[in-house]
Every structure is written in C-alpha cells, then in structure tokens.
Amino acid sequence: MSTENTGYAQFDDLLTPVADVTEDVDLGNGRRVKVRGLTRYELILSGKGTDDATLVERRNLSTCLVEPKLTLAQAERWQKASTPDVIAKVTNAIRRLSGLAEGAAKSDVPGDGDDGS
C-alpha cells in the first residue's frame, strides 16, 4: 500500500474531537459559561424518542456545557428560572459550533428544499 499523500482524509482525520473547539458565552450578568458543539451522534441522540423541544434543549445543554457541567435536572431548573434570551445565547453558540447556525452550508441531497436555483 502506498504512503503517498493523495489529499484524501485518513480515518484518523475524521476523528478530530468536537470538544477541542469551545466558546465562552457571556450571560449578561457578569458571568459566562463555556460550551462546545454537538457531534453528529449527539445531535441524533438529542432528538431521539421525543418531539419535546424543551427536552431536546436540556439534552443539548447538559451535553455541551463544558463549564459548568449540567445534569438534565439542572438544565431543566435553568430553563424554568431563565429568561429566553439568556439560554438563547448559549444554544445559539452550541448550534454555531455544531455547524448548524443559520446560513450554514445546506445539504445538496434532493428533497432538502434547495432546488439549486
């Protein structure tokens, strides 16, 4: 087998940890949290078995908050106590770090709503 560099990724190149990329999010009260993006696997699991957007959000918060680390129960308590704009700052950062922010590249798979025109 050739060791020549073909420019194609090797399997190990596909395993760059998402956790290596983090962002501090200012909560607006002099405090901040550190978040990371979701892996593809985590994204799929976050919505598994539920249509409840609040549960999906809790799963994402408990998965992606690096500092402080939250349990699902703590994420729910935060949802109940927080104003929408504060958690939105955090979830928007998670989406952006996950490559899911508005304006992110869309799939070219037919049926995604993009007819290419």
Coordinates of C-alpha atoms in Angstrom, one line a residue:
M1 CA 0.0 0.0 0.0
S2 CA 1.3 3.4 -0.9
T3 CA 2.1 6.0 1.7
E4 CA 1.8 8.8 -0.9
N5 CA -0.2 11.8 0.2
T6 CA -3.3 11.7 -2.0
G7 CA -5.0 14.7 -0.3
Y8 CA -7.8 12.4 0.9
A9 CA -8.5 12.2 4.6
Q10 CA -7.4 9.1 6.5
F11 CA -9.8 7.6 9.0
D12 CA -8.0 9.2 12.0
D13 CA -8.5 12.6 10.3
L14 CA -12.3 12.1 10.7
L15 CA -12.0 11.8 14.5
T16 CA -11.0 15.3 15.4
P17 CA -12.8 15.8 18.7
V18 CA -15.5 18.5 18.7
A19 CA -14.7 19.2 22.4
D20 CA -11.4 20.7 21.2
V21 CA -13.4 23.8 20.0
T22 CA -15.1 25.7 22.7
E23 CA -16.5 29.2 23.2
D24 CA -17.2 31.3 26.2
V25 CA -20.7 32.8 26.2
D26 CA -21.4 35.9 28.3
L27 CA -24.6 35.6 30.2
G28 CA -25.0 39.3 30.6
N29 CA -24.8 39.2 34.4
G30 CA -21.0 39.3 34.7
R31 CA -20.8 35.5 34.4
R32 CA -20.1 33.3 31.5
V33 CA -20.3 29.6 30.5
K34 CA -18.1 27.5 28.2
V35 CA -19.8 25.5 25.5
R36 CA -18.8 23.1 22.7
G37 CA -20.6 21.9 19.7
L38 CA -22.5 18.6 19.3
T39 CA -21.1 15.6 17.4
R40 CA -23.3 14.1 14.7
Y41 CA -24.0 11.2 17.1
E42 CA -25.0 13.6 19.9
L43 CA -27.2 15.6 17.6
I44 CA -29.1 12.4 16.5
L45 CA -29.5 11.2 20.1
S46 CA -30.7 14.6 21.4
G47 CA -34.0 14.3 19.5
K48 CA -34.3 10.5 19.8
G49 CA -37.7 9.4 21.2
T50 CA -39.2 12.8 21.7
D51 CA -40.9 15.7 20.0
D52 CA -40.5 17.8 23.1
A53 CA -38.3 20.8 22.2
T54 CA -37.6 21.6 25.9
L55 CA -36.2 18.0 26.4
V56 CA -34.0 18.3 23.3
E57 CA -32.7 21.7 24.6
R58 CA -32.0 20.2 28.0
R59 CA -30.1 17.3 26.4
N60 CA -28.1 19.7 24.3
L61 CA -27.3 21.9 27.3
S62 CA -26.3 19.0 29.5
T63 CA -24.1 17.6 26.7
C64 CA -22.4 20.8 25.5
L65 CA -21.9 22.9 28.6
V66 CA -18.2 22.3 29.5
E67 CA -18.2 24.8 32.4
P68 CA -20.2 24.5 34.4
K69 CA -21.2 20.9 33.7
L70 CA -25.0 20.4 34.0
T71 CA -27.2 17.4 34.6
L72 CA -30.6 17.1 32.8
A73 CA -32.3 18.1 36.0
Q74 CA -30.1 21.2 36.4
A75 CA -30.7 22.2 32.8
E76 CA -34.5 22.0 33.4
R77 CA -34.2 24.1 36.5
W78 CA -32.3 26.7 34.5
Q79 CA -34.9 26.7 31.7
K80 CA -37.6 27.4 34.3
A81 CA -35.6 30.2 36.0
S82 CA -34.0 31.9 33.0
T83 CA -35.3 34.5 30.5
P84 CA -35.4 33.2 27.0
D85 CA -32.7 35.5 25.7
V86 CA -30.0 34.1 28.1
I87 CA -30.4 30.5 27.2
A88 CA -30.8 31.5 23.5
K89 CA -27.3 33.0 23.7
V90 CA -26.0 29.6 24.8
T91 CA -28.0 27.4 22.4
N92 CA -27.1 29.7 19.5
A93 CA -23.4 29.2 20.3
I94 CA -23.9 25.4 20.5
R95 CA -25.6 25.5 17.1
R96 CA -22.8 27.6 15.6
L97 CA -20.1 25.4 17.0
S98 CA -22.0 22.3 15.7
G99 CA -22.2 23.8 12.2
L100 CA -25.9 24.2 12.4
A101 CA -26.2 28.0 12.6
E102 CA -28.4 29.9 10.2
G103 CA -26.6 30.3 6.9
A104 CA -24.6 27.1 7.4
A105 CA -24.0 25.0 4.3
K106 CA -27.0 23.1 3.3
S107 CA -27.1 19.5 2.0
D108 CA -27.3 19.0 -1.7
V109 CA -29.4 15.9 -1.2
P110 CA -32.7 16.2 -3.2
G111 CA -35.7 17.0 -1.1
D112 CA -33.9 19.4 1.2
G113 CA -35.9 22.3 -0.1
D114 CA -33.0 23.7 -2.2
D115 CA -33.8 23.3 -5.8
G116 CA -30.5 24.8 -6.8
S117 CA -31.9 27.9 -8.5

